XYZ file of C-alpha atoms in Angstrom:
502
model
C 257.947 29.666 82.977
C 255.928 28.867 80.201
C 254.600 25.704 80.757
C 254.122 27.193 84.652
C 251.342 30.101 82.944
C 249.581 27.050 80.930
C 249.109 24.974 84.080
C 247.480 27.855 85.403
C 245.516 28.077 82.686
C 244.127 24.370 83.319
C 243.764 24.894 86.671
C 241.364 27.933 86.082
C 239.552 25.705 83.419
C 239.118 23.340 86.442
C 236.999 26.060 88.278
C 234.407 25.920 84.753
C 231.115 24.097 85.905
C 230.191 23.277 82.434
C 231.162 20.304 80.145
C 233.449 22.094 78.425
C 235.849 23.864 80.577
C 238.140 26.558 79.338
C 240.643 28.725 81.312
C 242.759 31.651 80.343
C 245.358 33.384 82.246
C 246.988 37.057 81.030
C 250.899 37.287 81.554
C 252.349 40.825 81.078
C 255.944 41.225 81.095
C 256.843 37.695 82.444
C 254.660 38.332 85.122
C 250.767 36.780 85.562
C 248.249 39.821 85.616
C 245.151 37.647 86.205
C 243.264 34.930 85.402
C 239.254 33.617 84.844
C 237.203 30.918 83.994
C 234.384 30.193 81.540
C 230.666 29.995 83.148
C 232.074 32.453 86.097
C 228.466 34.368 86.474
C 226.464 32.395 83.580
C 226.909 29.751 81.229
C 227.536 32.046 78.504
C 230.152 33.674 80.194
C 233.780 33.013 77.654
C 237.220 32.664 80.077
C 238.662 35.143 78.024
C 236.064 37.788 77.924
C 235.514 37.749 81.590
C 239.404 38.470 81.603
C 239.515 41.128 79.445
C 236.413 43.062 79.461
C 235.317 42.531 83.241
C 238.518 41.735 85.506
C 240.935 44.094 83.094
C 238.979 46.065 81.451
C 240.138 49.374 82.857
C 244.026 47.977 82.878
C 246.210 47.763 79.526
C 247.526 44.468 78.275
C 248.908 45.452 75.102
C 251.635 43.423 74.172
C 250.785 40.911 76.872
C 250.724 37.123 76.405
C 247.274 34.874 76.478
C 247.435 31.418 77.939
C 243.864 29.811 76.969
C 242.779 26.094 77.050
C 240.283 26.708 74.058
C 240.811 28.403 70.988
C 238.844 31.471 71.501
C 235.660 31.683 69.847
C 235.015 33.512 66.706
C 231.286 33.556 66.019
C 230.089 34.109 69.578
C 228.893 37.691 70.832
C 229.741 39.148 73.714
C 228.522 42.841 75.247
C 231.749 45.155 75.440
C 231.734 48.521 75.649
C 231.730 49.096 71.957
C 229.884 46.900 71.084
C 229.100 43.139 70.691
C 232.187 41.064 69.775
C 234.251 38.063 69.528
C 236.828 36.554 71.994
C 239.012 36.657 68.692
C 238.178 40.269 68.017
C 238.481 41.576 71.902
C 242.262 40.218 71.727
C 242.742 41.978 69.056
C 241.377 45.208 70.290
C 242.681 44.789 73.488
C 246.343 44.668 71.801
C 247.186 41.240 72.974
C 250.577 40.350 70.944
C 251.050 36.523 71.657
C 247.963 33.930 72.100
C 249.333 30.554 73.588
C 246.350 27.939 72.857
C 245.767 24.227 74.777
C 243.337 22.853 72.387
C 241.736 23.758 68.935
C 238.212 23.652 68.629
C 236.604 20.555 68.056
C 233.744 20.997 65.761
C 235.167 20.987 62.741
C 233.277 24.043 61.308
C 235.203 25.930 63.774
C 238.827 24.159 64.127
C 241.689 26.063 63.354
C 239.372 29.278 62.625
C 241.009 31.620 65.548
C 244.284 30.722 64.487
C 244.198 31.819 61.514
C 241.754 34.875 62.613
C 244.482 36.072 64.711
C 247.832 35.659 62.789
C 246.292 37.528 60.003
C 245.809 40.361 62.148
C 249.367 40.144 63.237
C 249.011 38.283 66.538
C 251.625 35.006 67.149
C 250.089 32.268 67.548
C 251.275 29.048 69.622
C 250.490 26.077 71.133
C 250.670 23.948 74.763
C 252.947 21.249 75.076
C 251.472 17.722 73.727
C 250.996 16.941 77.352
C 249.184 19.906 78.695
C 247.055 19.798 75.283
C 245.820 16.056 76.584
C 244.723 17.038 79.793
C 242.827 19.940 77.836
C 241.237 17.790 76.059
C 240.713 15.075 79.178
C 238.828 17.897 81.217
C 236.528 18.419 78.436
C 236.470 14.570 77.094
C 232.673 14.097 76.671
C 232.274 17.626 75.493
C 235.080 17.062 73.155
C 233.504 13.021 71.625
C 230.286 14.732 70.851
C 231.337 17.950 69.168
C 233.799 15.498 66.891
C 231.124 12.852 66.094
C 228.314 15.346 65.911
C 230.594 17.240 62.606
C 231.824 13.906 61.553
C 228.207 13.188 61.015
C 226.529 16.423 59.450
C 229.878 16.080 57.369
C 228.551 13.165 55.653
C 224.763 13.787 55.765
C 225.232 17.005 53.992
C 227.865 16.002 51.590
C 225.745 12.975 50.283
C 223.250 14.703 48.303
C 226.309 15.987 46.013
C 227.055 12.413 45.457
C 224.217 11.386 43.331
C 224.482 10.394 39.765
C 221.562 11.912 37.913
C 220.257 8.659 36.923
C 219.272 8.177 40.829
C 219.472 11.849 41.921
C 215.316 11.024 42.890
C 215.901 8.018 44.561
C 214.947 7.248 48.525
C 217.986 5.990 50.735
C 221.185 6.246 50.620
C 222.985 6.906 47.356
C 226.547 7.192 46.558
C 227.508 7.819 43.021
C 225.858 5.182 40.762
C 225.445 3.120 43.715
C 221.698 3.189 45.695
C 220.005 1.526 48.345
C 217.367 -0.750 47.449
C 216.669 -2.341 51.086
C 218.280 -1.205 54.414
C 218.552 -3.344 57.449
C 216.088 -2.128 59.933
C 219.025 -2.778 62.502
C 222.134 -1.694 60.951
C 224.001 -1.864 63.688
C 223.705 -5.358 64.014
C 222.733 -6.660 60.185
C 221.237 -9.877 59.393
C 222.405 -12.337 60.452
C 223.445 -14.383 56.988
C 222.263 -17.563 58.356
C 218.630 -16.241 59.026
C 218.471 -14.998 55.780
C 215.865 -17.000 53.792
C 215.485 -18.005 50.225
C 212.263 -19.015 47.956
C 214.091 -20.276 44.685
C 212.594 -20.963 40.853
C 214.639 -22.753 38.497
C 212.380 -21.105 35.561
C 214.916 -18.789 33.685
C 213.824 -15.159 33.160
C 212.691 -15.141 29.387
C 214.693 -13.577 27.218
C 212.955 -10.626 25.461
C 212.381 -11.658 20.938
C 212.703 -7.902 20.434
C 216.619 -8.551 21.058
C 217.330 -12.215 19.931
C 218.949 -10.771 16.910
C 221.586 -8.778 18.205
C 222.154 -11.080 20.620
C 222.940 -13.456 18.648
C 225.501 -11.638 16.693
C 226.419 -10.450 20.005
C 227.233 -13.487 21.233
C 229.441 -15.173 18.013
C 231.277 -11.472 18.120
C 232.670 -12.211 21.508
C 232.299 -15.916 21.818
C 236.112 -15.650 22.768
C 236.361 -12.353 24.332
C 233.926 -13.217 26.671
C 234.459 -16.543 26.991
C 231.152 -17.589 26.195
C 231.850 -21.357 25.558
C 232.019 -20.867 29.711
C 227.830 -19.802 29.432
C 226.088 -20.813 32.544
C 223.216 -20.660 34.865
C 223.305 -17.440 37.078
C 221.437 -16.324 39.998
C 219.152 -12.952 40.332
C 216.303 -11.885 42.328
C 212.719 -12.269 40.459
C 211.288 -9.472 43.355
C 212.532 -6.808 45.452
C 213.066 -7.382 48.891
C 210.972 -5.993 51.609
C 210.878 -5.738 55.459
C 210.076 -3.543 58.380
C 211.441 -3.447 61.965
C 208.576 -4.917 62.938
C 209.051 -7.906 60.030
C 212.979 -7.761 59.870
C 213.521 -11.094 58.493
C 215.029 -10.660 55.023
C 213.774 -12.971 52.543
C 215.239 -13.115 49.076
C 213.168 -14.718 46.076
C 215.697 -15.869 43.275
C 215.567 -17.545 39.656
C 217.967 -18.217 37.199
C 218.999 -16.538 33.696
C 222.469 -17.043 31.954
C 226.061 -15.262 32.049
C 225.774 -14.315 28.279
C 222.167 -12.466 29.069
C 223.383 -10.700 31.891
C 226.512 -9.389 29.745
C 224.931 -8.613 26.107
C 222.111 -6.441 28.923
C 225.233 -5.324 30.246
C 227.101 -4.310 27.379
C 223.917 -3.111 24.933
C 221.256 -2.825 27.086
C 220.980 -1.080 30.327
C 223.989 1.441 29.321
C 223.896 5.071 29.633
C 224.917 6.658 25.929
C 228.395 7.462 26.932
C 229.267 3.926 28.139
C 227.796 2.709 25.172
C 230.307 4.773 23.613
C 233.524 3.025 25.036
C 232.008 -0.042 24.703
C 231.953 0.675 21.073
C 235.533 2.016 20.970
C 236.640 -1.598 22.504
C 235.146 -3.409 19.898
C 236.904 -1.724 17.714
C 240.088 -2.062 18.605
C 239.785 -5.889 18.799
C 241.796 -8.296 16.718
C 241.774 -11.154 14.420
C 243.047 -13.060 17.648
C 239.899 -11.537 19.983
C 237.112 -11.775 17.271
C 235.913 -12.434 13.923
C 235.912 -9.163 12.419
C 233.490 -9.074 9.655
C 231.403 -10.182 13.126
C 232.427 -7.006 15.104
C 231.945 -4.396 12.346
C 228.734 -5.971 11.877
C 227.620 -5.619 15.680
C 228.419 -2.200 16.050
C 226.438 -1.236 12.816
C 223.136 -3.224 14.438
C 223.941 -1.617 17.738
C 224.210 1.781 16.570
C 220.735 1.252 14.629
C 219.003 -0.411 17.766
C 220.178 2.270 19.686
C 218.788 4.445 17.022
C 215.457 2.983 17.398
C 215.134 2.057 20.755
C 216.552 4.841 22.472
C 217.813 5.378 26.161
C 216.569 2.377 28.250
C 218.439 2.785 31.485
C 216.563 5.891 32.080
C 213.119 4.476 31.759
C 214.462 0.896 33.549
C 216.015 2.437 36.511
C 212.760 4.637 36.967
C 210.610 1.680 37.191
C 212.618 0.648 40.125
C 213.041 3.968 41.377
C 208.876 4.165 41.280
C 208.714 0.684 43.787
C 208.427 -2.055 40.985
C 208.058 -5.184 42.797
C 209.405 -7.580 39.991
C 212.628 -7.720 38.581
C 212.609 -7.377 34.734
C 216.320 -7.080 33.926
C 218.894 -9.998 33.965
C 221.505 -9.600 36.487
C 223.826 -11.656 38.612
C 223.187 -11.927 42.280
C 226.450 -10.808 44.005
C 227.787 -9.976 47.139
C 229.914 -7.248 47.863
C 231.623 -7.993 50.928
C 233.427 -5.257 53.996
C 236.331 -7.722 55.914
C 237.205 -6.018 58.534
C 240.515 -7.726 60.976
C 240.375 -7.964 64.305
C 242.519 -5.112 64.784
C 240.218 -2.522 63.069
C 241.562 -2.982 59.372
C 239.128 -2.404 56.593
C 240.841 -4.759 53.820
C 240.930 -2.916 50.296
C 241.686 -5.182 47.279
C 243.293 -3.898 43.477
C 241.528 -6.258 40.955
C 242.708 -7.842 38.165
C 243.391 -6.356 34.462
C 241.441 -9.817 33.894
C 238.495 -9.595 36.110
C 235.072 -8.827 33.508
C 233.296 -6.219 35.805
C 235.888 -3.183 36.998
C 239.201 -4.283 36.309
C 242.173 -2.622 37.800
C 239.540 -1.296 40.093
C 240.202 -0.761 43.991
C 237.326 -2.944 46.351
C 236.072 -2.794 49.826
C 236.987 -5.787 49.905
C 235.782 -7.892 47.394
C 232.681 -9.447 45.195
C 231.154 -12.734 45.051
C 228.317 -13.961 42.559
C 225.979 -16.690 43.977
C 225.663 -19.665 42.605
C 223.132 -22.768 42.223
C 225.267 -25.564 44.209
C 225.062 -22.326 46.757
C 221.191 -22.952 47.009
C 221.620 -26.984 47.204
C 224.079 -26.623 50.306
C 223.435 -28.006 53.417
C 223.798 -24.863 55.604
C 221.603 -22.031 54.999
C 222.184 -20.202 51.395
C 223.776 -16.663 52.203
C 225.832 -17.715 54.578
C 227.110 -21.021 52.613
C 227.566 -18.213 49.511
C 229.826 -15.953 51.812
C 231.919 -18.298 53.403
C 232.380 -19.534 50.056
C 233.947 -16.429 49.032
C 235.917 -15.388 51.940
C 237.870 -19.099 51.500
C 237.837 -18.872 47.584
C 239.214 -15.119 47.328
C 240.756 -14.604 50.218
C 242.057 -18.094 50.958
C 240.800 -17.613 54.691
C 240.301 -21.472 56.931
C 236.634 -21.397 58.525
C 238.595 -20.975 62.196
C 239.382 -17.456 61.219
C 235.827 -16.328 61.542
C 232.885 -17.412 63.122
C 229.527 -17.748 61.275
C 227.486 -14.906 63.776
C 230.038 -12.393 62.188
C 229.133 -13.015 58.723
C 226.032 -10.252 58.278
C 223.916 -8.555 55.324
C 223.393 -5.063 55.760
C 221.891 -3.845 52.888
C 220.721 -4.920 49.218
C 221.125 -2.291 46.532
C 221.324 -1.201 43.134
C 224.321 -0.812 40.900
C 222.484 1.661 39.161
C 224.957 1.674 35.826
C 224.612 -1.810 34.914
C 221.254 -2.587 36.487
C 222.677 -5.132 38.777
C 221.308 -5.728 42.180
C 223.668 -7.259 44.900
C 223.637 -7.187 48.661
C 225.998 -5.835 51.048
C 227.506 -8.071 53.165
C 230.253 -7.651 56.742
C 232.733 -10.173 57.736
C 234.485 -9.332 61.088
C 237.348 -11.914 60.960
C 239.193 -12.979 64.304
C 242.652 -12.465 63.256
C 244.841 -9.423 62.644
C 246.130 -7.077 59.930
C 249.486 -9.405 59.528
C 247.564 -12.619 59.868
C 245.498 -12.095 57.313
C 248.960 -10.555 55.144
C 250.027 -13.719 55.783
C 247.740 -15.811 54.351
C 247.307 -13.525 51.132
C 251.012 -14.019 50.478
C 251.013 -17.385 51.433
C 248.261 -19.636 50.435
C 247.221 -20.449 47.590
C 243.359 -18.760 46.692
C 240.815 -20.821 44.576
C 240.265 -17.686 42.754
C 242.785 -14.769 41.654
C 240.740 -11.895 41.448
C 242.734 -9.391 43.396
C 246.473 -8.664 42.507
C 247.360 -6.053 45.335
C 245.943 -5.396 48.611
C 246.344 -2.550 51.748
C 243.854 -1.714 54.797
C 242.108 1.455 55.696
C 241.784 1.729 59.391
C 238.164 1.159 60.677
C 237.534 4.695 61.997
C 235.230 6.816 61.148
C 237.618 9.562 59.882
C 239.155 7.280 57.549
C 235.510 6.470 56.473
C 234.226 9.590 56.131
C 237.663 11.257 53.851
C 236.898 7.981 51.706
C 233.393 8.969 50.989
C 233.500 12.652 50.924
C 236.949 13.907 49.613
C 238.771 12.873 45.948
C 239.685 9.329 47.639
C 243.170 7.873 47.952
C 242.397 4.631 45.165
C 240.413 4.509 41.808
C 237.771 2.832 43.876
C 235.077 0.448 42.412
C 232.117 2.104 42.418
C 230.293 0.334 44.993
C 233.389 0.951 47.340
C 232.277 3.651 48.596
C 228.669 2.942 49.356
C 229.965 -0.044 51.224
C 232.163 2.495 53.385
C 228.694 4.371 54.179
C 227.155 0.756 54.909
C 230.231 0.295 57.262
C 230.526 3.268 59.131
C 226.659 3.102 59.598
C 227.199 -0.355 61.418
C 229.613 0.813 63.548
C 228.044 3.776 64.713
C 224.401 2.810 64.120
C 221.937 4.644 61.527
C 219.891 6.850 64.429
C 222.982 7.617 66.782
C 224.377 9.202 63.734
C 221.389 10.995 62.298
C 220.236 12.738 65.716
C 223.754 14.703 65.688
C 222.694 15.582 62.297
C 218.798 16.449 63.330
């Protein structure tokens, strides 16, 4: 008998003429008093306030049962005679004891709302079968896709803004946490291409400032071992910020060299924020005779505290410059990419790295990072997409049949705004699955070791979005995040997703 009152409920919804079609039948005693539609006389006409306040509205239904497709509304109006109300609220006045609902709202501003409305006013509250609840939703399906993207999307337009970290609360773009867009791709939904990406290359090295040859020196002889200095070598950063339009797309990326130890003493000493300059002080001094000479390190932290002393807060002042459209780059950094592999099945790899990786150790990544280097420029295919194929067979172990160079892209370049490092964003859509890829991880052996765990995040933008927004499931890297943004934008595309927010 009940599922014979839903039914009828459905089949009323049936009768609705609008895109989203709600019926509602009224069973008193075991027996069906009536039932209505939504949009009987206008559009703004409610299935269950035609069936209480115009078909019933002379006839009692107290204690009477509700069968309704839709949760009933709770911030609508309607005219009653007293007074303007709610569906929600003319149930409850009308004495209605038991509410049997098909489908919950699906705009999340309003999902779950009427429940809760009417339980705490004493009313039961229960639910179609599974069954009857899908072909609720089916009659409404295109209603029901755009009310869920549309709150999917103001979701994460309006929770970005409490995202920013103050150092780039004022920048343009997109910003998540420490991480901010420097460069967007003008078609996000497709990226660039990473073989049409071009490069004009300078083997000058970026000078190194006299005003900090000092410290760095002792800098460098304190961790010579640490750091593994003896390892020095050439690294690659961009001399200028990139620049393009849709109407110039092609991404061109103007590079020179500076050196490992540069880009970690700026790291370390430099481009820090006061509190991180803090720990890194605390983790000198807690190194050993084994880690460090230590008439060296008490030495280093007595310079560093002066310098800092004298100098004052620099990453304020540098990341303004940038923030105010400097064209050159002034700061050493190492060119990386920070890649998104996504399987074939709509996985969205996430990677644990290694107590003994130098930048965010123990840190979960989306999916993983790759510095450029020089022999990358010298390569016979074109530089980006020689760096990235590099790294998906180096850290992921991956054979060049399990992904074909079109799906290698760049979709963004940006700005890891608490070391001063600028890297792109790049999006590998491999051709084989979730346990392929397992597989291979467990299997063969990878050229580099930087990950020591591994799990998947399933490519949908609710995953995406509760990543983002919410306190997330991992102690993510901090660019992890951003590159969730980057990947949800691709898959939904940059305007579709801000003209449900507009």
């Amino acid at each position: 008998m009940e599922r014979e009152f839903a039914e009828k409920a459905i089949k009323q919804a049936m009768q609705d003429k609008r895109k989203h079609k709600v019926g509602a039948v009224i069973v008193v005693e075991g027996v069906e008093r009536r039932g209505a539609h939504g949009a009987e006389i206008s559009d703004d006409d409610h299935a269950e306030c035609c069936l209480l306040e115009r078909h019933l509205v002379d006839e009692s239904v107290r204690g009477a049962t509700l069968y309704v497709t839709l949760e009933p509304c709770t911030n609508s109006r309607h005219w009653t005679r007293s007074g303007t109300k709610s569906c929600a609220q003319i149930i409850v006045d009308r004495g209605i004891a038991r509410v049997v609902i098909g489908m919950q709202d699906p705009d999340g501003r309003i999902f779950g709302r009427a429940s809760g409305f009417l339980k705490a006013r004493g009313i039961e509250v229960e639910f179609f079968p599974d069954d009857l609840r899908d072909q609720c939703e089916k009659l409404s399906s295109e209603w029901v896709a755009e009310k869920r993207k549309s709150w999917k999307y103001e979701q994460i337009f309006a929770g970005l803004p409490s995202l920013r970290a103050p150092r780039v609360r004022d920048f343009e773009g997109l910003v998540v946490k420490d991480t901010a867009e420097i460069l967007l791709c003008p078609f996000i939904k497709e990226g660039w291409a990473a073989a049409a990406v071009k490069f004009s290359h300078t083997e000058k090295e970026l000078p190194f400032p006299d005003e900090y040859a000092s410290l760095f020196d002792l800098y460098l002889r304190t961790l010579w071992k640490k750091k593994r200095f003896f390892d020095d070598g050439p690294k690659v950063m961009l001399r200028q910020i990139p620049w393009c339009t849709s109407d110039t797309p092609t991404l061109m990326l103007e590079t020179q060299l500076t050196r490992y130890s540069h880009v970690q003493f700026f790291k370390d000493l430099i481009v820090t924020d006061a509190a991180t300059r803090m720990k890194f002080l605390e983790l000198l001094r807690v190194l050993t005779e084994e880690d460090c000479d230590l008439s060296l390190r008490d030495s280093l932290v007595q310079q560093s505290n002066l310098f800092w002393k004298k100098n004052g807060d620099d990453v304020t002042h540098l990341t303004a410059q940038l923030r105010q459209g400097a064209d050159q780059v002034f700061v050493p950094h190492a060119l990386c990419a920070h890649m998104i592999v996504v399987t074939s099945d709509e996985k969205v790899l996430i990677t644990k790295r290694s107590s003994k990786t130098v930048y965010f150790p123990k840190t979960w990544s989306s999916s993983f990072e790759e510095n450029m280097t020089v022999a990358d420029l010298d390569g016979k295919e074109p530089a980006a997409l020689t760096w990235m194929k590099r790294g998906i067979s180096e850290e992921l172990g991956l054979a060049p049949n399990t992904h074909s160079d079109d799906n290698i892209r760049v979709l963004s370049v940006f700005l890891e705004s608490d070391i001063l490092n600028i890297s792109i964003c790049g999006f590998v859509r491999l051709s084989v699955d979730r346990d392929t890829l397992d597989q291979v991880l467990r299997t063969i052996p990878r050229t580099d070791k930087e990950f020591t765990a591994w799990t998947y995040l399933p490519y949908t933008d609710e995953s995406l979005i509760q990543e983002i927004l919410w306190p997330p499931s991992e102690y993510y890297h901090p660019t992890s995040r951003f590159r969730m943004l980057l990947a949800l934008m691709k898959k939904n595309g940059l305007h579709e997703m801000a003209s449900h927010w507009v």
